[in-house]
Amino acid sequence: MFTTIVITRPTFSCDEAEQAARLLRHGDAGLLHIRKPHSCAEETEELVRQLAEEWHDRLVLHDHFHLAQRYNLHGVHLNSRNPLPPEGWHGTVSRSCHSLEEVTAFKDRCDYVSLSPIFDSVTKQGYHSAFSREVIAEAVADGIIDSKVYALGGVRFSMLDTVKKMGFGGAMILGDAWVAYG
């Protein structure tokens, strides 16, 4: 099953919970990754609390993993700031990858991984794709990219069919989600 994930902007906005709930409600996002790398735990907790409890099983945290346990959230997303899940964690575990070598190293230890950047960024000037279509096709043929690898970087809602046909198991959208709903 192909999954679409929306990632929050790195900074907070006043109507973010409402926009996030709309993305979840309308099915534009199967999951919402809360990525606030410079936030304190209290700020992240306030956003989680602003989202109705009905959405908690679709939220994934990139930081402040104790909140995922406290609110029984869907998952945690590992990265360089937080390389390990919390002790005793029973939800999903995902991870950021920026090379095929990282995908190979971490895919089997996670429920899914992101690979980026697949396309030129929607919001970051000068942040370009790191993988040619040929490299991606070869990685699919070799079994490196499969249903557990999600495309990130420059992915737009209008490109979801393309991403699926490329062989990814899902797509992670940041910029386009907040342009469309912000």
CSV table of N, CA and C in Angstrom, one decimal:
chain,number,residue,atom,x,y,z
A,1,MET,N,0.8,-1.2,0.0
A,1,MET,CA,0.0,0.0,0.0
A,1,MET,C,0.9,1.2,0.0
A,2,PHE,N,0.7,2.1,-0.9
A,2,PHE,CA,1.4,3.4,-1.0
A,2,PHE,C,0.9,4.4,0.0
A,3,THR,N,1.8,5.0,0.7
A,3,THR,CA,1.5,5.9,1.8
A,3,THR,C,2.0,7.3,1.5
A,4,THR,N,1.1,8.3,1.8
A,4,THR,CA,1.5,9.7,1.7
A,4,THR,C,1.7,10.2,3.1
A,5,ILE,N,2.8,10.8,3.4
A,5,ILE,CA,3.1,11.4,4.7
A,5,ILE,C,3.4,12.9,4.5
A,6,VAL,N,2.8,13.7,5.3
A,6,VAL,CA,3.1,15.1,5.3
A,6,VAL,C,4.0,15.4,6.5
A,7,ILE,N,5.0,16.2,6.3
A,7,ILE,CA,5.9,16.7,7.3
A,7,ILE,C,5.7,18.1,7.6
A,8,THR,N,5.6,18.5,8.9
A,8,THR,CA,5.4,19.9,9.3
A,8,THR,C,6.5,20.7,8.9
A,9,ARG,N,6.3,22.0,8.8
A,9,ARG,CA,7.3,23.0,8.6
A,9,ARG,C,8.2,23.0,9.9
A,10,PRO,N,9.4,23.4,9.8
A,10,PRO,CA,10.3,23.4,11.0
A,10,PRO,C,9.9,24.4,12.1
A,11,THR,N,9.1,25.4,11.7
A,11,THR,CA,8.7,26.4,12.7
A,11,THR,C,7.2,26.3,12.9
A,12,PHE,N,6.7,26.8,14.0
A,12,PHE,CA,5.3,26.7,14.3
A,12,PHE,C,4.5,27.9,13.7
A,13,SER,N,3.3,27.6,13.4
A,13,SER,CA,2.4,28.7,12.9
A,13,SER,C,1.1,28.6,13.7
A,14,CYS,N,0.4,29.8,13.8
A,14,CYS,CA,-0.7,29.9,14.7
A,14,CYS,C,-1.9,28.9,14.3
A,15,ASP,N,-2.1,28.6,13.0
A,15,ASP,CA,-3.2,27.7,12.6
A,15,ASP,C,-2.7,26.4,12.2
A,16,GLU,N,-1.5,26.0,12.6
A,16,GLU,CA,-0.9,24.7,12.1
A,16,GLU,C,-1.7,23.5,12.5
A,17,ALA,N,-2.2,23.4,13.7
A,17,ALA,CA,-3.0,22.2,14.1
A,17,ALA,C,-4.3,22.1,13.2
A,18,GLU,N,-4.9,23.2,12.9
A,18,GLU,CA,-6.1,23.2,12.1
A,18,GLU,C,-5.7,22.7,10.7
A,19,GLN,N,-4.6,23.2,10.1
A,19,GLN,CA,-4.2,22.8,8.8
A,19,GLN,C,-3.8,21.3,8.7
A,20,ALA,N,-3.1,20.9,9.8
A,20,ALA,CA,-2.7,19.5,9.9
A,20,ALA,C,-3.9,18.6,10.0
A,21,ALA,N,-4.9,19.0,10.8
A,21,ALA,CA,-6.1,18.2,10.9
A,21,ALA,C,-6.9,18.1,9.6
A,22,ARG,N,-6.9,19.2,8.8
A,22,ARG,CA,-7.5,19.2,7.5
A,22,ARG,C,-6.8,18.2,6.5
A,23,LEU,N,-5.5,18.2,6.5
A,23,LEU,CA,-4.7,17.2,5.7
A,23,LEU,C,-5.1,15.8,6.1
A,24,LEU,N,-5.1,15.5,7.4
A,24,LEU,CA,-5.4,14.2,7.9
A,24,LEU,C,-6.9,13.8,7.5
A,25,ARG,N,-7.8,14.7,7.8
A,25,ARG,CA,-9.2,14.5,7.6
A,25,ARG,C,-9.6,14.2,6.1
A,26,HIS,N,-9.0,14.9,5.2
A,26,HIS,CA,-9.3,14.8,3.8
A,26,HIS,C,-8.5,13.7,3.1
A,27,GLY,N,-7.7,13.0,3.9
A,27,GLY,CA,-6.9,11.9,3.3
A,27,GLY,C,-5.7,12.2,2.5
A,28,ASP,N,-5.3,13.5,2.5
A,28,ASP,CA,-4.1,14.0,1.8
A,28,ASP,C,-2.9,13.4,2.5
A,29,ALA,N,-3.0,13.2,3.8
A,29,ALA,CA,-1.9,12.6,4.6
A,29,ALA,C,-2.3,11.4,5.3
A,30,GLY,N,-1.6,10.3,5.1
A,30,GLY,CA,-1.9,9.1,5.8
A,30,GLY,C,-1.3,9.2,7.2
A,31,LEU,N,-0.1,9.9,7.3
A,31,LEU,CA,0.5,10.2,8.6
A,31,LEU,C,1.0,11.6,8.5
A,32,LEU,N,1.2,12.2,9.7
A,32,LEU,CA,1.8,13.5,9.9
A,32,LEU,C,3.0,13.4,10.7
A,33,HIS,N,4.2,13.7,10.1
A,33,HIS,CA,5.4,13.8,10.8
A,33,HIS,C,5.6,15.1,11.4
A,34,ILE,N,5.7,15.2,12.7
A,34,ILE,CA,6.0,16.5,13.4
A,34,ILE,C,7.5,16.7,13.5
A,35,ARG,N,8.0,17.5,12.7
A,35,ARG,CA,9.5,17.8,12.6
A,35,ARG,C,9.7,19.3,13.0
A,36,LYS,N,10.1,19.5,14.2
A,36,LYS,CA,10.4,20.8,14.7
A,36,LYS,C,11.8,20.8,15.4
A,37,PRO,N,12.8,20.8,14.6
A,37,PRO,CA,14.2,20.5,15.1
A,37,PRO,C,14.7,21.5,16.2
A,38,HIS,N,14.1,22.7,16.3
A,38,HIS,CA,14.6,23.7,17.2
A,38,HIS,C,13.6,23.9,18.3
A,39,SER,N,12.6,23.0,18.4
A,39,SER,CA,11.5,23.2,19.4
A,39,SER,C,11.9,22.7,20.8
A,40,CYS,N,11.2,23.2,21.8
A,40,CYS,CA,11.4,22.6,23.1
A,40,CYS,C,10.2,21.6,23.2
A,41,ALA,N,10.3,20.7,24.2
A,41,ALA,CA,9.3,19.7,24.4
A,41,ALA,C,7.9,20.3,24.6
A,42,GLU,N,7.8,21.4,25.4
A,42,GLU,CA,6.6,22.0,25.7
A,42,GLU,C,5.9,22.5,24.4
A,43,GLU,N,6.6,23.1,23.5
A,43,GLU,CA,6.0,23.6,22.2
A,43,GLU,C,5.4,22.4,21.4
A,44,THR,N,6.2,21.3,21.3
A,44,THR,CA,5.8,20.2,20.6
A,44,THR,C,4.6,19.5,21.2
A,45,GLU,N,4.6,19.5,22.5
A,45,GLU,CA,3.5,18.9,23.3
A,45,GLU,C,2.2,19.7,23.0
A,46,GLU,N,2.3,21.0,23.0
A,46,GLU,CA,1.2,21.9,22.8
A,46,GLU,C,0.6,21.6,21.4
A,47,LEU,N,1.4,21.4,20.4
A,47,LEU,CA,0.9,21.1,19.1
A,47,LEU,C,0.1,19.7,19.1
A,48,VAL,N,0.7,18.7,19.7
A,48,VAL,CA,0.1,17.4,19.8
A,48,VAL,C,-1.3,17.6,20.5
A,49,ARG,N,-1.3,18.3,21.6
A,49,ARG,CA,-2.6,18.5,22.3
A,49,ARG,C,-3.6,19.3,21.5
A,50,GLN,N,-3.2,20.2,20.7
A,50,GLN,CA,-4.1,20.9,19.8
A,50,GLN,C,-4.8,20.0,18.8
A,51,LEU,N,-4.1,18.9,18.4
A,51,LEU,CA,-4.6,18.0,17.5
A,51,LEU,C,-5.5,17.0,18.2
A,52,ALA,N,-6.7,16.9,17.7
A,52,ALA,CA,-7.7,16.0,18.4
A,52,ALA,C,-7.1,14.6,18.6
A,53,GLU,N,-7.5,14.0,19.7
A,53,GLU,CA,-7.0,12.6,20.0
A,53,GLU,C,-7.2,11.6,18.9
A,54,GLU,N,-8.3,11.9,18.1
A,54,GLU,CA,-8.6,10.9,17.0
A,54,GLU,C,-7.4,10.9,16.0
A,55,TRP,N,-6.5,11.9,16.0
A,55,TRP,CA,-5.4,11.9,15.0
A,55,TRP,C,-4.1,11.4,15.6
A,56,HIS,N,-4.1,11.1,16.9
A,56,HIS,CA,-2.8,10.7,17.6
A,56,HIS,C,-2.2,9.5,17.0
A,57,ASP,N,-3.1,8.5,16.5
A,57,ASP,CA,-2.5,7.3,16.0
A,57,ASP,C,-2.0,7.5,14.6
A,58,ARG,N,-2.0,8.8,14.1
A,58,ARG,CA,-1.4,9.1,12.8
A,58,ARG,C,-0.3,10.1,12.9
A,59,LEU,N,0.2,10.3,14.1
A,59,LEU,CA,1.3,11.3,14.3
A,59,LEU,C,2.6,10.6,14.6
A,60,VAL,N,3.7,11.1,14.0
A,60,VAL,CA,5.1,10.6,14.2
A,60,VAL,C,5.9,11.8,14.6
A,61,LEU,N,6.7,11.6,15.7
A,61,LEU,CA,7.6,12.6,16.2
A,61,LEU,C,9.1,12.4,15.7
A,62,HIS,N,9.7,13.6,15.4
A,62,HIS,CA,11.1,13.5,15.1
A,62,HIS,C,12.0,13.9,16.3
A,63,ASP,N,11.4,14.5,17.3
A,63,ASP,CA,12.1,14.9,18.5
A,63,ASP,C,11.1,14.7,19.7
A,64,HIS,N,11.7,14.7,20.9
A,64,HIS,CA,10.9,14.6,22.1
A,64,HIS,C,10.1,13.4,22.2
A,65,PHE,N,10.8,12.2,22.0
A,65,PHE,CA,10.2,10.9,21.9
A,65,PHE,C,9.3,10.5,23.1
A,66,HIS,N,9.6,11.1,24.2
A,66,HIS,CA,8.8,10.8,25.4
A,66,HIS,C,7.4,11.2,25.2
A,67,LEU,N,7.1,12.2,24.4
A,67,LEU,CA,5.7,12.6,24.1
A,67,LEU,C,5.0,11.5,23.3
A,68,ALA,N,5.7,10.8,22.4
A,68,ALA,CA,5.1,9.7,21.6
A,68,ALA,C,4.6,8.7,22.6
A,69,GLN,N,5.4,8.4,23.6
A,69,GLN,CA,4.9,7.4,24.6
A,69,GLN,C,3.8,7.9,25.4
A,70,ARG,N,3.9,9.2,25.9
A,70,ARG,CA,2.9,9.8,26.7
A,70,ARG,C,1.5,9.8,26.0
A,71,TYR,N,1.5,10.2,24.7
A,71,TYR,CA,0.2,10.4,24.0
A,71,TYR,C,-0.1,9.2,23.1
A,72,ASN,N,0.6,8.1,23.2
A,72,ASN,CA,0.4,6.9,22.5
A,72,ASN,C,0.3,7.2,21.0
A,73,LEU,N,1.3,7.9,20.5
A,73,LEU,CA,1.4,8.3,19.1
A,73,LEU,C,1.8,7.1,18.2
A,74,HIS,N,1.6,7.3,16.9
A,74,HIS,CA,1.9,6.2,15.9
A,74,HIS,C,3.4,5.8,15.9
A,75,GLY,N,4.3,6.8,15.9
A,75,GLY,CA,5.7,6.5,15.7
A,75,GLY,C,6.7,7.5,16.1
A,76,VAL,N,8.0,7.1,15.9
A,76,VAL,CA,9.1,8.0,16.1
A,76,VAL,C,10.0,7.9,14.8
A,77,HIS,N,10.6,9.0,14.5
A,77,HIS,CA,11.4,9.1,13.3
A,77,HIS,C,12.8,9.4,13.7
A,78,LEU,N,13.7,8.5,13.4
A,78,LEU,CA,15.1,8.6,13.8
A,78,LEU,C,15.9,9.5,12.8
A,79,ASN,N,16.9,10.2,13.4
A,79,ASN,CA,17.7,11.1,12.6
A,79,ASN,C,19.0,11.4,13.3
A,80,SER,N,19.8,12.3,12.9
A,80,SER,CA,21.1,12.5,13.5
A,80,SER,C,21.0,13.0,14.9
A,81,ARG,N,19.9,13.8,15.2
A,81,ARG,CA,19.7,14.3,16.6
A,81,ARG,C,19.2,13.2,17.5
A,82,ASN,N,18.4,12.3,17.0
A,82,ASN,CA,17.8,11.2,17.8
A,82,ASN,C,18.0,9.9,17.1
A,83,PRO,N,19.1,9.2,17.2
A,83,PRO,CA,19.5,8.0,16.4
A,83,PRO,C,18.8,6.7,16.9
A,84,LEU,N,18.2,6.7,18.1
A,84,LEU,CA,17.7,5.5,18.7
A,84,LEU,C,16.2,5.8,19.2
A,85,PRO,N,15.4,4.8,19.1
A,85,PRO,CA,14.0,4.9,19.6
A,85,PRO,C,14.1,4.9,21.2
A,86,PRO,N,13.1,5.4,21.8
A,86,PRO,CA,13.1,5.3,23.3
A,86,PRO,C,13.0,3.9,23.8
A,87,GLU,N,13.6,3.6,24.9
A,87,GLU,CA,13.6,2.3,25.5
A,87,GLU,C,12.1,1.9,25.7
A,88,GLY,N,11.8,0.6,25.3
A,88,GLY,CA,10.5,0.1,25.5
A,88,GLY,C,9.5,0.6,24.5
A,89,TRP,N,9.9,1.3,23.4
A,89,TRP,CA,9.0,1.8,22.4
A,89,TRP,C,8.4,0.6,21.6
A,90,HIS,N,7.1,0.7,21.4
A,90,HIS,CA,6.3,-0.4,20.7
A,90,HIS,C,5.7,0.1,19.4
A,91,GLY,N,5.7,1.4,19.1
A,91,GLY,CA,5.1,2.0,17.9
A,91,GLY,C,6.1,1.8,16.7
A,92,THR,N,5.7,2.5,15.6
A,92,THR,CA,6.6,2.4,14.4
A,92,THR,C,7.9,3.2,14.6
A,93,VAL,N,8.9,2.8,13.8
A,93,VAL,CA,10.2,3.4,13.8
A,93,VAL,C,10.5,3.7,12.3
A,94,SER,N,10.8,5.0,12.0
A,94,SER,CA,11.2,5.3,10.7
A,94,SER,C,12.5,6.1,10.8
A,95,ARG,N,13.2,6.3,9.7
A,95,ARG,CA,14.5,7.0,9.7
A,95,ARG,C,14.8,7.7,8.4
A,96,SER,N,15.5,8.8,8.6
A,96,SER,CA,16.0,9.6,7.4
A,96,SER,C,17.2,9.0,6.8
A,97,CYS,N,17.2,8.9,5.5
A,97,CYS,CA,18.4,8.4,4.8
A,97,CYS,C,18.7,9.4,3.6
A,98,HIS,N,20.0,9.6,3.4
A,98,HIS,CA,20.4,10.5,2.3
A,98,HIS,C,21.3,9.8,1.3
A,99,SER,N,21.4,8.5,1.4
A,99,SER,CA,22.2,7.7,0.4
A,99,SER,C,21.6,6.3,0.3
A,100,LEU,N,21.9,5.6,-0.8
A,100,LEU,CA,21.4,4.2,-0.9
A,100,LEU,C,22.1,3.4,0.1
A,101,GLU,N,23.4,3.7,0.5
A,101,GLU,CA,24.1,3.0,1.5
A,101,GLU,C,23.3,3.0,2.9
A,102,GLU,N,22.9,4.2,3.2
A,102,GLU,CA,22.1,4.4,4.4
A,102,GLU,C,20.8,3.6,4.4
A,103,VAL,N,20.1,3.6,3.2
A,103,VAL,CA,18.9,2.8,3.1
A,103,VAL,C,19.2,1.3,3.3
A,104,THR,N,20.3,0.8,2.7
A,104,THR,CA,20.7,-0.6,2.9
A,104,THR,C,21.0,-0.9,4.4
A,105,ALA,N,21.7,0.1,5.1
A,105,ALA,CA,22.1,-0.1,6.5
A,105,ALA,C,20.9,-0.1,7.4
A,106,PHE,N,19.9,0.7,7.2
A,106,PHE,CA,18.8,1.0,8.1
A,106,PHE,C,17.4,0.4,7.8
A,107,LYS,N,17.2,0.1,6.6
A,107,LYS,CA,15.8,-0.3,6.1
A,107,LYS,C,15.3,-1.5,6.9
A,108,ASP,N,16.1,-2.5,7.1
A,108,ASP,CA,15.6,-3.7,7.8
A,108,ASP,C,15.4,-3.5,9.3
A,109,ARG,N,15.9,-2.4,9.9
A,109,ARG,CA,15.7,-2.1,11.3
A,109,ARG,C,14.6,-1.2,11.5
A,110,CYS,N,13.9,-0.7,10.5
A,110,CYS,CA,12.8,0.3,10.6
A,110,CYS,C,11.6,-0.2,9.9
A,111,ASP,N,10.5,0.4,10.2
A,111,ASP,CA,9.2,0.1,9.5
A,111,ASP,C,9.3,0.7,8.1
A,112,TYR,N,9.9,1.9,8.0
A,112,TYR,CA,10.1,2.5,6.7
A,112,TYR,C,11.2,3.5,6.9
A,113,VAL,N,11.8,3.9,5.7
A,113,VAL,CA,12.8,5.0,5.7
A,113,VAL,C,12.5,6.0,4.6
A,114,SER,N,13.0,7.2,4.8
A,114,SER,CA,12.9,8.2,3.7
A,114,SER,C,14.2,8.2,3.0
A,115,LEU,N,14.2,8.5,1.7
A,115,LEU,CA,15.4,8.7,0.9
A,115,LEU,C,15.2,10.1,0.3
A,116,SER,N,16.2,11.0,0.5
A,116,SER,CA,16.1,12.3,-0.1
A,116,SER,C,17.5,12.8,-0.4
A,117,PRO,N,17.5,13.9,-1.3
A,117,PRO,CA,16.4,14.4,-2.1
A,117,PRO,C,16.2,13.7,-3.4
A,118,ILE,N,14.9,13.4,-3.7
A,118,ILE,CA,14.6,12.7,-4.9
A,118,ILE,C,14.4,13.7,-6.0
A,119,PHE,N,13.7,14.8,-5.7
A,119,PHE,CA,13.5,15.9,-6.7
A,119,PHE,C,14.0,17.2,-6.2
A,120,ASP,N,14.1,18.2,-7.0
A,120,ASP,CA,14.5,19.5,-6.5
A,120,ASP,C,13.5,20.0,-5.5
A,121,SER,N,14.0,20.7,-4.5
A,121,SER,CA,13.1,21.1,-3.4
A,121,SER,C,12.1,22.1,-3.8
A,122,VAL,N,10.9,22.0,-3.2
A,122,VAL,CA,9.8,23.0,-3.4
A,122,VAL,C,10.1,24.3,-2.7
A,123,THR,N,10.8,24.2,-1.5
A,123,THR,CA,10.9,25.4,-0.7
A,123,THR,C,12.4,25.9,-0.5
A,124,LYS,N,13.4,25.0,-0.7
A,124,LYS,CA,14.8,25.3,-0.4
A,124,LYS,C,15.5,25.6,-1.7
A,125,GLN,N,15.8,26.9,-2.0
A,125,GLN,CA,16.6,27.3,-3.2
A,125,GLN,C,17.9,26.6,-3.2
A,126,GLY,N,18.2,26.0,-4.4
A,126,GLY,CA,19.5,25.4,-4.6
A,126,GLY,C,19.6,24.0,-4.0
A,127,TYR,N,18.6,23.4,-3.5
A,127,TYR,CA,18.6,22.1,-3.0
A,127,TYR,C,18.0,21.1,-4.0
A,128,HIS,N,18.9,20.5,-4.7
A,128,HIS,CA,18.6,19.7,-5.9
A,128,HIS,C,18.6,18.2,-5.7
A,129,SER,N,17.9,17.5,-6.6
A,129,SER,CA,17.9,16.0,-6.5
A,129,SER,C,19.3,15.4,-6.5
A,130,ALA,N,19.5,14.4,-5.7
A,130,ALA,CA,20.8,13.7,-5.6
A,130,ALA,C,20.8,12.4,-6.3
A,131,PHE,N,19.7,12.0,-7.0
A,131,PHE,CA,19.6,10.7,-7.6
A,131,PHE,C,18.9,10.8,-9.0
A,132,SER,N,19.6,10.3,-10.0
A,132,SER,CA,19.1,10.3,-11.3
A,132,SER,C,18.0,9.2,-11.4
A,133,ARG,N,17.1,9.3,-12.4
A,133,ARG,CA,16.1,8.3,-12.6
A,133,ARG,C,16.7,6.9,-12.8
A,134,GLU,N,17.9,6.9,-13.5
A,134,GLU,CA,18.6,5.7,-13.8
A,134,GLU,C,19.1,5.0,-12.5
A,135,VAL,N,19.6,5.8,-11.6
A,135,VAL,CA,20.1,5.3,-10.3
A,135,VAL,C,19.0,4.8,-9.5
A,136,ILE,N,17.8,5.5,-9.5
A,136,ILE,CA,16.7,5.0,-8.8
A,136,ILE,C,16.2,3.7,-9.4
A,137,ALA,N,16.1,3.6,-10.7
A,137,ALA,CA,15.6,2.4,-11.3
A,137,ALA,C,16.5,1.2,-11.0
A,138,GLU,N,17.8,1.4,-11.0
A,138,GLU,CA,18.8,0.4,-10.7
A,138,GLU,C,18.6,-0.1,-9.2
A,139,ALA,N,18.4,0.9,-8.3
A,139,ALA,CA,18.2,0.6,-6.9
A,139,ALA,C,16.9,-0.2,-6.7
A,140,VAL,N,15.9,0.1,-7.5
A,140,VAL,CA,14.6,-0.7,-7.4
A,140,VAL,C,14.9,-2.2,-7.9
A,141,ALA,N,15.6,-2.3,-9.0
A,141,ALA,CA,16.0,-3.6,-9.6
A,141,ALA,C,16.8,-4.4,-8.6
A,142,ASP,N,17.7,-3.7,-7.9
A,142,ASP,CA,18.5,-4.4,-6.9
A,142,ASP,C,17.8,-4.7,-5.6
A,143,GLY,N,16.6,-4.2,-5.4
A,143,GLY,CA,15.8,-4.4,-4.2
A,143,GLY,C,16.2,-3.5,-3.1
A,144,ILE,N,17.0,-2.4,-3.4
A,144,ILE,CA,17.3,-1.4,-2.3
A,144,ILE,C,16.1,-0.6,-2.1
A,145,ILE,N,15.5,0.0,-3.2
A,145,ILE,CA,14.3,0.7,-3.0
A,145,ILE,C,13.1,-0.2,-3.2
A,146,ASP,N,12.2,-0.2,-2.2
A,146,ASP,CA,11.1,-1.1,-2.3
A,146,ASP,C,9.9,-0.5,-1.5
A,147,SER,N,9.0,-1.2,-1.0
A,147,SER,CA,7.8,-0.7,-0.3
A,147,SER,C,8.1,0.0,1.0
A,148,LYS,N,9.3,-0.3,1.5
A,148,LYS,CA,9.7,0.4,2.8
A,148,LYS,C,10.5,1.7,2.6
A,149,VAL,N,10.7,2.1,1.4
A,149,VAL,CA,11.5,3.3,1.1
A,149,VAL,C,10.5,4.4,0.5
A,150,TYR,N,10.5,5.5,1.2
A,150,TYR,CA,9.6,6.6,0.8
A,150,TYR,C,10.4,7.8,0.2
A,151,ALA,N,9.9,8.3,-0.9
A,151,ALA,CA,10.6,9.4,-1.5
A,151,ALA,C,10.3,10.7,-0.8
A,152,LEU,N,11.4,11.5,-0.6
A,152,LEU,CA,11.3,12.8,0.1
A,152,LEU,C,12.2,13.8,-0.7
A,153,GLY,N,11.8,15.0,-0.7
A,153,GLY,CA,12.5,16.1,-1.3
A,153,GLY,C,11.9,16.5,-2.6
A,154,GLY,N,11.2,17.6,-2.6
A,154,GLY,CA,10.6,18.1,-3.9
A,154,GLY,C,9.4,17.4,-4.3
A,155,VAL,N,8.8,16.5,-3.5
A,155,VAL,CA,7.6,15.7,-3.9
A,155,VAL,C,6.4,16.6,-3.7
A,156,ARG,N,5.6,16.6,-4.7
A,156,ARG,CA,4.4,17.4,-4.7
A,156,ARG,C,3.2,16.4,-4.8
A,157,PHE,N,2.0,16.8,-4.4
A,157,PHE,CA,0.8,16.0,-4.5
A,157,PHE,C,0.6,15.5,-5.9
A,158,SER,N,0.9,16.4,-6.9
A,158,SER,CA,0.6,16.1,-8.3
A,158,SER,C,1.6,15.0,-8.8
A,159,MET,N,2.6,14.7,-8.0
A,159,MET,CA,3.6,13.7,-8.5
A,159,MET,C,3.5,12.3,-7.8
A,160,LEU,N,2.4,12.1,-7.1
A,160,LEU,CA,2.3,10.9,-6.3
A,160,LEU,C,2.3,9.6,-7.3
A,161,ASP,N,1.6,9.7,-8.4
A,161,ASP,CA,1.6,8.6,-9.3
A,161,ASP,C,3.0,8.3,-9.9
A,162,THR,N,3.7,9.3,-10.2
A,162,THR,CA,5.1,9.2,-10.7
A,162,THR,C,6.0,8.5,-9.6
A,163,VAL,N,5.9,9.0,-8.4
A,163,VAL,CA,6.7,8.4,-7.3
A,163,VAL,C,6.3,6.9,-7.1
A,164,LYS,N,5.1,6.6,-7.2
A,164,LYS,CA,4.7,5.2,-7.1
A,164,LYS,C,5.2,4.3,-8.2
A,165,LYS,N,5.1,4.9,-9.4
A,165,LYS,CA,5.6,4.1,-10.6
A,165,LYS,C,7.2,4.0,-10.6
A,166,MET,N,7.8,4.9,-9.9
A,166,MET,CA,9.3,4.8,-9.8
A,166,MET,C,9.7,3.6,-8.9
A,167,GLY,N,8.8,3.1,-8.0
A,167,GLY,CA,9.0,2.0,-7.2
A,167,GLY,C,9.1,2.3,-5.7
A,168,PHE,N,8.8,3.5,-5.3
A,168,PHE,CA,8.8,3.8,-3.9
A,168,PHE,C,7.5,3.3,-3.2
A,169,GLY,N,7.6,3.0,-1.9
A,169,GLY,CA,6.5,2.6,-1.2
A,169,GLY,C,5.6,3.7,-0.6
A,170,GLY,N,6.1,4.9,-0.8
A,170,GLY,CA,5.4,6.0,-0.3
A,170,GLY,C,6.1,7.3,-0.6
A,171,ALA,N,5.4,8.4,-0.2
A,171,ALA,CA,6.0,9.8,-0.5
A,171,ALA,C,5.9,10.6,0.7
A,172,MET,N,6.9,11.4,1.0
A,172,MET,CA,6.8,12.4,2.1
A,172,MET,C,6.9,13.8,1.5
A,173,ILE,N,5.9,14.6,1.9
A,173,ILE,CA,5.7,15.9,1.3
A,173,ILE,C,5.8,16.9,2.4
A,174,LEU,N,6.6,18.0,2.2
A,174,LEU,CA,6.7,19.1,3.1
A,174,LEU,C,6.2,20.3,2.4
A,175,GLY,N,7.0,21.0,1.6
A,175,GLY,CA,6.7,22.3,1.0
A,175,GLY,C,5.3,22.4,0.4
A,176,ASP,N,5.0,21.4,-0.5
A,176,ASP,CA,3.8,21.5,-1.3
A,176,ASP,C,2.5,21.4,-0.4
A,177,ALA,N,2.6,20.6,0.7
A,177,ALA,CA,1.5,20.5,1.6
A,177,ALA,C,1.1,21.8,2.2
A,178,TRP,N,2.1,22.6,2.6
A,178,TRP,CA,1.8,23.8,3.3
A,178,TRP,C,1.5,25.0,2.3
A,179,VAL,N,2.0,24.9,1.1
A,179,VAL,CA,1.6,25.8,0.0
A,179,VAL,C,0.1,25.6,-0.3
A,180,ALA,N,-0.3,24.3,-0.5
A,180,ALA,CA,-1.6,24.0,-0.8
A,180,ALA,C,-2.6,24.3,0.2
A,181,TYR,N,-2.2,24.2,1.5
A,181,TYR,CA,-3.1,24.3,2.6
A,181,TYR,C,-2.8,25.5,3.5
A,182,GLY,N,-1.8,26.2,3.2
A,182,GLY,CA,-1.4,27.3,4.1
A,182,GLY,C,-1.7,28.6,3.6
